[in-house]
CSV table of C-alpha atoms in Angstrom, one decimal:
chain,number,residue,atom,x,y,z
A,1,MET,CA,12.3,11.5,-13.5
A,2,ASN,CA,14.3,9.0,-10.4
A,3,SER,CA,16.6,6.1,-10.5
A,4,LEU,CA,13.5,3.4,-10.1
A,5,ALA,CA,11.6,5.4,-12.7
A,6,ASP,CA,14.0,5.0,-15.0
A,7,GLN,CA,14.3,1.6,-14.6
A,8,PHE,CA,11.0,0.7,-15.4
A,9,LEU,CA,11.2,2.2,-18.6
A,10,VAL,CA,13.9,0.8,-19.3
A,11,LEU,CA,12.7,-2.4,-18.6
A,12,CYS,CA,9.2,-0.8,-20.5
A,13,LEU,CA,11.4,-1.4,-23.8
A,14,LEU,CA,12.7,-4.6,-23.4
A,15,LEU,CA,8.8,-5.6,-23.5
A,16,ASN,CA,8.8,-3.9,-26.1
A,17,PHE,CA,11.4,-6.5,-28.0
A,18,ALA,CA,9.7,-9.5,-26.0
A,19,VAL,CA,6.9,-9.1,-27.4
A,20,LEU,CA,8.2,-7.9,-31.2
A,21,GLY,CA,10.5,-11.5,-30.8
A,22,THR,CA,7.8,-14.3,-29.7
A,23,SER,CA,5.0,-16.1,-31.3
A,24,ARG,CA,3.2,-17.4,-28.3
A,25,LEU,CA,0.0,-15.1,-28.2
A,26,ASN,CA,0.0,-15.4,-24.2
A,27,PHE,CA,3.0,-15.3,-23.4
A,28,SER,CA,2.6,-11.6,-25.8
A,29,VAL,CA,-0.3,-10.8,-23.7
A,30,ARG,CA,1.0,-11.3,-20.1
A,31,ALA,CA,4.3,-8.8,-21.8
A,32,VAL,CA,1.7,-6.1,-22.5
A,33,ALA,CA,0.1,-6.1,-19.6
A,34,LEU,CA,3.4,-6.1,-17.0
A,35,GLN,CA,3.9,-2.9,-19.3
A,36,GLY,CA,0.1,-1.4,-18.7
A,37,VAL,CA,1.3,-2.8,-14.9
A,38,LEU,CA,4.4,-0.4,-15.2
A,39,LEU,CA,3.2,2.1,-16.8
A,40,GLY,CA,0.2,2.8,-14.6
A,41,VAL,CA,2.6,2.7,-11.4
A,42,LEU,CA,5.1,5.5,-13.3
A,43,PRO,CA,2.7,8.3,-12.5
A,44,ALA,CA,2.8,8.1,-9.2
A,45,LEU,CA,7.0,7.7,-8.4
A,46,VAL,CA,7.4,11.1,-10.7
A,47,HIS,CA,4.3,13.7,-9.0
A,48,PRO,CA,3.1,14.3,-5.2
A,49,ILE,CA,1.1,11.4,-4.1
A,50,SER,CA,-3.3,12.7,-4.1
A,51,TRP,CA,-6.0,11.1,-4.5
A,52,HIS,CA,-6.2,12.8,-8.6
A,53,LEU,CA,-3.5,10.5,-9.0
A,54,ALA,CA,-4.3,7.4,-6.7
A,55,PHE,CA,-7.5,7.4,-8.8
A,56,ILE,CA,-5.3,7.7,-12.5
A,57,VAL,CA,-2.4,4.6,-11.3
A,58,VAL,CA,-5.6,2.3,-10.1
A,59,SER,CA,-7.5,2.6,-13.3
A,60,ILE,CA,-4.8,2.4,-15.4
A,61,VAL,CA,-3.5,-0.8,-13.3
A,62,LEU,CA,-6.5,-2.4,-12.9
A,63,VAL,CA,-7.4,-1.8,-17.0
A,64,LYS,CA,-3.9,-2.4,-18.3
A,65,GLY,CA,-2.4,-5.0,-16.9
A,66,ALA,CA,-6.0,-7.6,-15.3
A,67,LEU,CA,-9.2,-6.0,-17.5
A,68,ILE,CA,-7.8,-5.7,-21.4
A,69,PRO,CA,-5.0,-8.9,-20.8
A,70,PHE,CA,-8.1,-10.4,-19.9
A,71,LEU,CA,-10.5,-10.0,-22.9
A,72,ILE,CA,-7.7,-11.1,-25.0
A,73,ILE,CA,-7.0,-14.1,-23.2
A,74,ARG,CA,-10.4,-15.1,-23.2
A,75,ALA,CA,-10.1,-14.0,-27.3
A,76,ILE,CA,-6.9,-16.2,-27.6
A,77,LYS,CA,-8.8,-18.8,-25.9
A,78,ARG,CA,-12.5,-19.2,-28.1
A,79,ALA,CA,-10.4,-18.7,-31.3
A,80,GLU,CA,-8.0,-22.0,-29.3
A,81,ILE,CA,-4.8,-20.5,-31.2
A,82,GLU,CA,-1.5,-20.1,-29.2
A,83,ARG,CA,1.3,-18.7,-31.8
A,84,GLU,CA,1.7,-16.5,-34.4
A,85,PHE,CA,3.8,-19.2,-37.3
A,86,GLN,CA,4.3,-17.0,-40.8
A,87,PRO,CA,4.1,-13.2,-39.6
A,88,PHE,CA,4.0,-10.6,-42.7
A,89,ILE,CA,8.2,-9.7,-40.9
A,90,GLY,CA,9.7,-11.8,-39.5
A,91,TYR,CA,11.1,-12.5,-35.9
A,92,ILE,CA,14.7,-12.1,-36.4
A,93,PRO,CA,13.7,-8.6,-38.7
A,94,SER,CA,11.1,-8.0,-36.3
A,95,LEU,CA,14.0,-7.1,-33.6
A,96,VAL,CA,16.4,-6.2,-35.6
A,97,LEU,CA,14.2,-3.6,-37.1
A,98,GLY,CA,13.0,-3.0,-33.4
A,99,ALA,CA,16.5,-1.7,-32.2
A,100,LEU,CA,17.1,0.4,-34.9
A,101,PHE,CA,13.8,2.5,-34.2
A,102,THR,CA,14.9,2.2,-30.6
A,103,THR,CA,18.3,3.8,-31.7
A,104,LEU,CA,16.8,6.8,-34.1
A,105,ALA,CA,14.2,7.7,-31.0
A,106,PHE,CA,17.0,8.2,-29.2
A,107,ILE,CA,18.8,10.1,-31.6
A,108,PHE,CA,15.2,12.4,-32.4
A,109,ALA,CA,14.3,13.0,-28.9
A,110,ALA,CA,17.7,14.5,-28.3
A,111,LYS,CA,16.7,17.2,-31.5
A,112,LEU,CA,13.2,17.6,-29.8
A,113,PRO,CA,13.3,21.5,-28.5
A,114,LEU,CA,12.0,21.0,-25.2
A,115,ALA,CA,11.8,22.3,-21.8
A,116,PRO,CA,14.4,21.9,-20.1
A,117,GLU,CA,13.0,20.4,-16.9
A,118,HIS,CA,11.8,17.1,-19.6
A,119,SER,CA,15.3,17.5,-21.3
A,120,GLY,CA,17.4,14.3,-21.1
A,121,LEU,CA,14.9,12.8,-19.8
A,122,LEU,CA,13.7,8.4,-20.5
A,123,VAL,CA,10.0,8.8,-21.1
A,124,VAL,CA,10.3,11.1,-24.6
A,125,PRO,CA,12.7,8.3,-26.4
A,126,ALA,CA,11.0,6.0,-24.7
A,127,SER,CA,7.3,6.4,-25.9
A,128,LEU,CA,8.9,7.2,-29.5
A,129,ALA,CA,10.5,3.9,-29.5
A,130,THR,CA,6.9,1.7,-27.7
A,131,LEU,CA,4.7,3.8,-30.3
A,132,MET,CA,6.9,2.6,-33.3
A,133,CYS,CA,7.3,-1.5,-32.0
A,134,GLY,CA,4.0,-1.6,-31.6
A,135,PHE,CA,3.2,0.4,-34.9
A,136,LEU,CA,5.7,-2.4,-35.9
A,137,VAL,CA,3.5,-5.6,-34.5
A,138,LEU,CA,0.4,-4.1,-36.0
A,139,MET,CA,2.0,-4.1,-39.4
A,140,GLY,CA,4.0,-7.4,-39.7
A,141,ARG,CA,1.6,-9.2,-38.4
A,142,ARG,CA,-1.3,-11.7,-39.6
A,143,LYS,CA,-3.4,-13.1,-36.8
A,144,ALA,CA,-5.7,-10.3,-35.8
A,145,ILE,CA,-5.1,-10.5,-31.5
A,146,SER,CA,-1.5,-10.1,-32.6
A,147,GLN,CA,-2.4,-6.3,-34.2
A,148,VAL,CA,-4.5,-6.1,-31.4
A,149,LEU,CA,-1.1,-6.1,-28.9
A,150,GLY,CA,0.4,-4.0,-31.4
A,151,TYR,CA,-2.6,-1.5,-30.8
A,152,LEU,CA,-2.0,-1.4,-26.8
A,153,LEU,CA,1.2,-0.7,-27.5
A,154,MET,CA,1.3,1.9,-29.6
A,155,GLU,CA,-0.9,3.1,-26.5
A,156,ASN,CA,1.3,3.3,-24.1
A,157,GLY,CA,3.3,4.9,-26.0
A,158,ILE,CA,0.8,7.6,-26.3
A,159,PHE,CA,0.0,7.7,-23.0
A,160,LEU,CA,3.6,7.9,-21.8
A,161,PHE,CA,4.3,11.0,-24.3
A,162,GLY,CA,1.1,12.2,-22.3
A,163,LEU,CA,3.6,12.2,-18.8
A,164,LEU,CA,5.0,15.0,-19.7
A,165,LEU,CA,1.6,16.8,-19.5
A,166,ALA,CA,0.2,15.1,-16.6
A,167,ASP,CA,0.6,17.7,-14.2
A,168,ALA,CA,-2.1,19.6,-16.5
A,169,MET,CA,-4.5,16.6,-17.2
A,170,PRO,CA,-7.3,16.5,-15.7
A,171,VAL,CA,-9.5,13.2,-14.9
A,172,MET,CA,-11.6,13.4,-17.5
A,173,VAL,CA,-9.1,13.3,-20.4
A,174,GLU,CA,-7.3,10.7,-18.7
A,175,ALA,CA,-10.4,8.6,-18.3
A,176,GLY,CA,-11.6,9.7,-22.2
A,177,ALA,CA,-8.2,7.8,-22.9
A,178,LEU,CA,-8.5,4.4,-21.2
A,179,LEU,CA,-12.5,4.5,-22.8
A,180,ASP,CA,-11.2,5.6,-26.0
A,181,LEU,CA,-8.7,1.9,-25.8
A,182,LEU,CA,-12.0,-0.1,-24.5
A,183,VAL,CA,-13.7,0.0,-27.2
A,184,GLY,CA,-11.1,0.2,-29.7
A,185,ILE,CA,-10.2,-3.8,-27.9
A,186,PHE,CA,-13.9,-4.3,-28.0
A,187,VAL,CA,-14.6,-3.6,-31.5
A,188,MET,CA,-11.4,-5.6,-32.9
A,189,GLY,CA,-13.0,-8.3,-30.2
A,190,ILE,CA,-16.1,-8.3,-32.7
A,191,VAL,CA,-14.0,-8.3,-35.6
A,192,ILE,CA,-11.6,-11.3,-34.5
A,193,ASN,CA,-15.2,-13.1,-33.6
A,194,HIS,CA,-16.4,-12.4,-37.5
A,195,ILE,CA,-13.1,-13.3,-39.1
A,196,SER,CA,-13.1,-16.2,-37.1
A,197,ARG,CA,-16.4,-17.6,-37.3
A,198,GLU,CA,-16.5,-16.8,-41.5
A,199,PHE,CA,-13.0,-18.1,-42.1
A,200,SER,CA,-12.2,-21.3,-39.5
A,201,SER,CA,-9.4,-19.0,-39.4
A,202,ILE,CA,-8.5,-15.3,-38.0
A,203,ASP,CA,-5.5,-14.5,-40.1
A,204,THR,CA,-6.3,-11.1,-41.8
A,205,SER,CA,-4.5,-12.2,-45.3
A,206,ARG,CA,-7.3,-13.9,-45.6
A,207,LEU,CA,-9.9,-11.0,-45.4
A,208,SER,CA,-8.3,-10.8,-49.1
A,209,ALA,CA,-10.6,-13.5,-50.4
A,210,LEU,CA,-13.9,-11.3,-49.9
A,211,ARG,CA,-15.2,-11.1,-53.0
A,212,GLU,CA,-18.9,-8.8,-53.8
A,213,GLU,CA,-21.9,-11.3,-54.5
C-alpha cells in the first residue's frame, strides 16, 4: 500500500465525519460521491494496471461518483427538502460516536488474524470504520434520503474490505455488487416517493402512524 493510497483512505475517514456532522443533504450526497470516486480510484493505486482493472475503476467511478448521486439529488429536489433538522441522534453525539467507532475499528483491526501482507494496512480499519459510520447514519436519521446515504456508506465500507481480495475478485462479482447497489437505490427511491406522496414528508418516523383499516 503506497502513501497516496493511505492519504485517500484518511480522506475517506474524514468524509465519514463530514456526513455525520452536517444537516445539509446536498453536501452529504457530494461527500458520499467524493468518497465513492476515491474508492473507485484506489484499486488503480494498489494493483498493476490492466484492462480488467481499468474497467472496474471506470465502472465504480461512474456509478458511485455520478449516477447514484444524480439519482439522489433528483429525489431531494422532488421532495423539496434541503436539511434534516431533527435526527434521532444529534449531530454532535453522532460525531462523538463516529470518533468512538473509528477508534474501535483501529483497535479491532489490530487484533484480527490477517495475512502478513495485509497487516498494518489502513484498509481494514478504514473499512470497519466506514461500515459502522454508515450504520450510525442509517439508524440515527429520520429522512429516508439520509438513510440511503447511510446505506451507501456501509456499501463503501464493504467495498473497501473487498480490496483485500481484489486479485481474486472476478469482474462479474464486482458487477453483481454494483447491480445490487443500484437495485437498492431504486427500491429506496420508490419508497421515498410513496412516503412523500402519502405523508407530504419523507420522515420515516411517521410510518408509525400507519394503521390497518
